[in-house]
PDB file of C-alpha atoms in Angstrom:
ATOM      1  CA  UNK I   1       4.156  20.142  20.002  1.00 68.00           C
ATOM      2  CA  UNK I   2       6.577  18.741  17.417  1.00 69.00           C
ATOM      3  CA  UNK I   3       5.135  15.231  17.933  1.00 79.00           C
ATOM      4  CA  UNK I   4       1.643  16.526  17.252  1.00 83.00           C
ATOM      5  CA  UNK I   5       2.783  18.181  14.015  1.00 79.00           C
ATOM      6  CA  UNK I   6       4.490  15.000  12.842  1.00 79.00           C
ATOM      7  CA  UNK I   7       1.394  12.938  13.779  1.00 87.00           C
ATOM      8  CA  UNK I   8      -0.856  15.319  11.839  1.00 87.00           C
ATOM      9  CA  UNK I   9       1.513  15.093   8.878  1.00 82.00           C
ATOM     10  CA  UNK I  10       1.286  11.311   9.125  1.00 83.00           C
ATOM     11  CA  UNK I  11      -2.493  11.530   8.967  1.00 90.00           C
ATOM     12  CA  UNK I  12      -2.193  13.789   5.919  1.00 87.00           C
ATOM     13  CA  UNK I  13       0.189  11.316   4.295  1.00 83.00           C
ATOM     14  CA  UNK I  14      -2.277   8.486   4.898  1.00 89.00           C
ATOM     15  CA  UNK I  15      -5.041  10.467   3.221  1.00 90.00           C
ATOM     16  CA  UNK I  16      -2.727  11.218   0.282  1.00 85.00           C
ATOM     17  CA  UNK I  17      -1.649   7.562   0.068  1.00 82.00           C
ATOM     18  CA  UNK I  18      -5.249   6.340   0.104  1.00 88.00           C
ATOM     19  CA  UNK I  19      -6.110   8.788  -2.681  1.00 87.00           C
ATOM     20  CA  UNK I  20      -3.199   7.543  -4.785  1.00 81.00           C
ATOM     21  CA  UNK I  21      -4.024   3.891  -4.100  1.00 83.00           C
ATOM     22  CA  UNK I  22      -7.665   4.314  -5.082  1.00 85.00           C
ATOM     23  CA  UNK I  23      -6.705   3.631  -8.717  1.00 83.00           C
ATOM     24  CA  UNK I  24      -4.709   0.486  -7.901  1.00 81.00           C
ATOM     25  CA  UNK I  25      -6.091  -2.984  -8.540  1.00 82.00           C
ATOM     26  CA  UNK I  26      -7.876  -4.431  -5.479  1.00 83.00           C
ATOM     27  CA  UNK I  27      -4.970  -6.700  -4.525  1.00 80.00           C
ATOM     28  CA  UNK I  28      -2.387  -3.930  -4.818  1.00 76.00           C
ATOM     29  CA  UNK I  29      -4.576  -1.578  -2.776  1.00 81.00           C
ATOM     30  CA  UNK I  30      -4.492  -3.862   0.285  1.00 82.00           C
ATOM     31  CA  UNK I  31      -0.948  -2.952   1.357  1.00 78.00           C
ATOM     32  CA  UNK I  32      -1.451   0.849   1.260  1.00 81.00           C
ATOM     33  CA  UNK I  33      -4.737   0.383   3.113  1.00 86.00           C
ATOM     34  CA  UNK I  34      -3.083  -1.729   5.808  1.00 86.00           C
ATOM     35  CA  UNK I  35      -0.100   0.594   6.172  1.00 86.00           C
ATOM     36  CA  UNK I  36      -2.410   3.598   6.188  1.00 88.00           C
ATOM     37  CA  UNK I  37      -4.487   2.207   9.037  1.00 92.00           C
ATOM     38  CA  UNK I  38      -1.347   1.377  11.015  1.00 91.00           C
ATOM     39  CA  UNK I  39       0.051   4.905  10.574  1.00 90.00           C
ATOM     40  CA  UNK I  40      -3.345   6.462  11.313  1.00 92.00           C
ATOM     41  CA  UNK I  41      -3.743   4.526  14.565  1.00 94.00           C
ATOM     42  CA  UNK I  42      -0.187   5.335  15.679  1.00 92.00           C
ATOM     43  CA  UNK I  43      -0.641   9.029  14.834  1.00 92.00           C
ATOM     44  CA  UNK I  44      -3.893   9.255  16.788  1.00 94.00           C
ATOM     45  CA  UNK I  45      -2.270   7.466  19.729  1.00 94.00           C
ATOM     46  CA  UNK I  46       0.697   9.881  19.640  1.00 91.00           C
ATOM     47  CA  UNK I  47      -1.665  12.867  19.713  1.00 92.00           C
ATOM     48  CA  UNK I  48      -3.699  11.313  22.541  1.00 93.00           C
ATOM     49  CA  UNK I  49      -0.525  10.613  24.540  1.00 92.00           C
ATOM     50  CA  UNK I  50       0.633  14.209  24.128  1.00 89.00           C
ATOM     51  CA  UNK I  51      -2.767  15.546  25.209  1.00 89.00           C
ATOM     52  CA  UNK I  52      -2.777  13.248  28.252  1.00 91.00           C
ATOM     53  CA  UNK I  53       0.684  14.467  29.265  1.00 87.00           C
ATOM     54  CA  UNK I  54      -0.447  18.068  28.952  1.00 82.00           C
ATOM     55  CA  UNK I  55      -3.565  17.332  31.012  1.00 83.00           C
ATOM     56  CA  UNK I  56      -1.644  15.529  33.747  1.00 84.00           C
ATOM     57  CA  UNK I  57       0.929  18.336  33.960  1.00 78.00           C
ATOM     58  CA  UNK I  58      -1.828  20.916  34.240  1.00 79.00           C
ATOM     59  CA  UNK I  59      -3.686  19.019  36.939  1.00 82.00           C
ATOM     60  CA  UNK I  60      -0.522  18.428  38.927  1.00 78.00           C
ATOM     61  CA  UNK I  61       0.568  22.021  38.452  1.00 72.00           C
ATOM     62  CA  UNK I  62       4.073  20.825  37.787  1.00 59.00           C
ATOM     63  CA  UNK I  63       6.156  19.171  35.138  1.00 52.00           C
ATOM     64  CA  UNK I  64       8.645  20.513  32.706  1.00 51.00           C
ATOM     65  CA  UNK I  65       7.873  23.715  30.853  1.00 49.00           C
ATOM     66  CA  UNK I  66       7.574  21.925  27.519  1.00 51.00           C
ATOM     67  CA  UNK I  67       4.794  19.644  28.749  1.00 48.00           C
ATOM     68  CA  UNK I  68       2.291  22.420  29.464  1.00 49.00           C
ATOM     69  CA  UNK I  69       0.714  24.031  26.383  1.00 52.00           C
ATOM     70  CA  UNK I  70       0.545  27.481  27.973  1.00 56.00           C
ATOM     71  CA  UNK I  71       4.311  27.522  28.525  1.00 59.00           C
ATOM     72  CA  UNK I  72       6.691  29.189  26.063  1.00 71.00           C
ATOM     73  CA  UNK I  73       6.606  27.644  22.623  1.00 73.00           C
ATOM     74  CA  UNK I  74       9.180  24.935  21.909  1.00 76.00           C
ATOM     75  CA  UNK I  75      10.370  26.315  18.573  1.00 81.00           C
ATOM     76  CA  UNK I  76      12.976  23.604  18.113  1.00 82.00           C
ATOM     77  CA  UNK I  77      10.326  20.875  18.401  1.00 76.00           C
ATOM     78  CA  UNK I  78       8.006  22.724  16.063  1.00 78.00           C
ATOM     79  CA  UNK I  79      10.873  23.281  13.630  1.00 83.00           C
ATOM     80  CA  UNK I  80      11.771  19.583  13.655  1.00 79.00           C
ATOM     81  CA  UNK I  81       8.134  18.617  13.152  1.00 77.00           C
ATOM     82  CA  UNK I  82       7.719  21.112  10.317  1.00 81.00           C
ATOM     83  CA  UNK I  83      10.986  19.876   8.792  1.00 83.00           C
ATOM     84  CA  UNK I  84       9.695  16.306   8.752  1.00 81.00           C
ATOM     85  CA  UNK I  85       6.400  17.458   7.238  1.00 79.00           C
ATOM     86  CA  UNK I  86       8.322  19.295   4.504  1.00 85.00           C
ATOM     87  CA  UNK I  87      10.499  16.228   3.950  1.00 86.00           C
ATOM     88  CA  UNK I  88       7.449  13.972   3.568  1.00 81.00           C
ATOM     89  CA  UNK I  89       5.815  16.374   1.097  1.00 82.00           C
ATOM     90  CA  UNK I  90       9.051  16.749  -0.881  1.00 88.00           C
ATOM     91  CA  UNK I  91       9.490  12.962  -0.956  1.00 87.00           C
ATOM     92  CA  UNK I  92       5.959  12.323  -2.233  1.00 81.00           C
ATOM     93  CA  UNK I  93       6.374  15.053  -4.858  1.00 84.00           C
ATOM     94  CA  UNK I  94       9.838  13.948  -6.009  1.00 87.00           C
ATOM     95  CA  UNK I  95       8.968  10.301  -6.657  1.00 84.00           C
ATOM     96  CA  UNK I  96       7.392  11.152 -10.027  1.00 82.00           C
ATOM     97  CA  UNK I  97      10.523  13.071 -11.056  1.00 88.00           C
ATOM     98  CA  UNK I  98      13.487  11.107  -9.706  1.00 90.00           C
ATOM     99  CA  UNK I  99      11.833   7.738  -9.001  1.00 88.00           C
ATOM    100  CA  UNK I 100      11.663   5.562  -5.901  1.00 87.00           C
ATOM    101  CA  UNK I 101      15.204   4.223  -6.184  1.00 88.00           C
ATOM    102  CA  UNK I 102      16.680   7.739  -5.988  1.00 91.00           C
ATOM    103  CA  UNK I 103      14.107   9.525  -3.803  1.00 91.00           C
ATOM    104  CA  UNK I 104      13.937   6.891  -1.069  1.00 90.00           C
ATOM    105  CA  UNK I 105      17.661   6.707  -0.211  1.00 93.00           C
ATOM    106  CA  UNK I 106      18.027  10.473  -0.540  1.00 92.00           C
ATOM    107  CA  UNK I 107      15.116  11.342   1.727  1.00 91.00           C
ATOM    108  CA  UNK I 108      16.072   8.680   4.272  1.00 91.00           C
ATOM    109  CA  UNK I 109      19.653   9.932   4.328  1.00 91.00           C
ATOM    110  CA  UNK I 110      18.724  13.566   5.007  1.00 88.00           C
ATOM    111  CA  UNK I 111      17.306  13.111   8.531  1.00 85.00           C
ATOM    112  CA  UNK I 112      19.572  10.180   9.397  1.00 86.00           C
ATOM    113  CA  UNK I 113      22.720  12.117   8.566  1.00 84.00           C
ATOM    114  CA  UNK I 114      21.515  15.505   9.826  1.00 81.00           C
ATOM    115  CA  UNK I 115      20.114  14.385  13.186  1.00 80.00           C
ATOM    116  CA  UNK I 116      22.436  11.389  13.726  1.00 82.00           C
ATOM    117  CA  UNK I 117      19.947   9.216  15.681  1.00 82.00           C
ATOM    118  CA  UNK I 118      22.122   6.213  14.793  1.00 86.00           C
ATOM    119  CA  UNK I 119      25.716   5.738  13.762  1.00 88.00           C
ATOM    120  CA  UNK I 120      26.701   5.932  10.096  1.00 88.00           C
ATOM    121  CA  UNK I 121      26.951   2.163   9.397  1.00 91.00           C
ATOM    122  CA  UNK I 122      23.476   1.606  10.871  1.00 92.00           C
ATOM    123  CA  UNK I 123      22.098   4.532   8.854  1.00 90.00           C
ATOM    124  CA  UNK I 124      23.552   3.168   5.602  1.00 92.00           C
ATOM    125  CA  UNK I 125      22.200  -0.309   6.383  1.00 94.00           C
ATOM    126  CA  UNK I 126      18.771   1.132   7.189  1.00 92.00           C
ATOM    127  CA  UNK I 127      18.697   3.072   3.918  1.00 92.00           C
ATOM    128  CA  UNK I 128      19.696  -0.010   1.913  1.00 94.00           C
ATOM    129  CA  UNK I 129      17.155  -2.292   3.624  1.00 95.00           C
ATOM    130  CA  UNK I 130      14.242   0.141   3.320  1.00 91.00           C
ATOM    131  CA  UNK I 131      15.017   0.773  -0.358  1.00 91.00           C
ATOM    132  CA  UNK I 132      15.233  -2.981  -1.019  1.00 92.00           C
ATOM    133  CA  UNK I 133      11.959  -3.607   0.820  1.00 91.00           C
ATOM    134  CA  UNK I 134      10.191  -0.909  -1.200  1.00 84.00           C
ATOM    135  CA  UNK I 135      11.497  -2.463  -4.403  1.00 87.00           C
ATOM    136  CA  UNK I 136      10.575  -5.952  -3.270  1.00 89.00           C
ATOM    137  CA  UNK I 137       7.051  -5.092  -2.178  1.00 84.00           C
ATOM    138  CA  UNK I 138       5.973  -2.682  -4.901  1.00 80.00           C
ATOM    139  CA  UNK I 139       7.856  -3.968  -7.945  1.00 84.00           C
ATOM    140  CA  UNK I 140       8.562  -7.643  -7.376  1.00 85.00           C
ATOM    141  CA  UNK I 141       5.598  -8.725  -5.211  1.00 83.00           C
ATOM    142  CA  UNK I 142       2.777  -6.355  -6.264  1.00 77.00           C
ATOM    143  CA  UNK I 143       4.138  -5.897  -9.810  1.00 79.00           C
ATOM    144  CA  UNK I 144       3.193  -2.219  -9.845  1.00 77.00           C
ATOM    145  CA  UNK I 145       4.427  -0.030 -12.632  1.00 78.00           C
ATOM    146  CA  UNK I 146       6.063   2.699 -10.535  1.00 78.00           C
ATOM    147  CA  UNK I 147       8.753   5.185 -11.521  1.00 82.00           C
ATOM    148  CA  UNK I 148      11.980   3.621 -10.294  1.00 81.00           C
ATOM    149  CA  UNK I 149      14.498   6.022 -11.799  1.00 84.00           C
ATOM    150  CA  UNK I 150      14.560   9.653 -13.029  1.00 85.00           C
ATOM    151  CA  UNK I 151      12.071  10.539 -15.724  1.00 69.00           C
ATOM    152  CA  UNK I 152      14.235  13.145 -17.429  1.00 62.00           C
TER     153      UNK I 152
END
């Protein structure tokens, strides 16, 4: 269920991103459109995969308890999904206040350090590369006037 929540949040983020990009010049709007379609397709595929797993488990009458929707609720999965949704919303909201160059490393560090999917050096490298790519694409390449640093 957590994957479905994250996928739905991704779809919501795409809709938000397309709304924000509607005011961009046509050339600058191409990247958000492309990224939005990629995220949208992946989110729909994730939801379809989860539904297929549920259907197969029901037909077979077996499988783990988390795979069947009528089984007890996986609160940890839902909590993780809701946490990522909250993180995405907080990130989008905070960009106007603290800027991309503060918000991006901070909001990448939170799940990477809390959940530890990778070791610390890899997490730090990932944060640095993603922040540099955002700067390179939006500021250097697209020449968008975006808030880079805190506005206060």
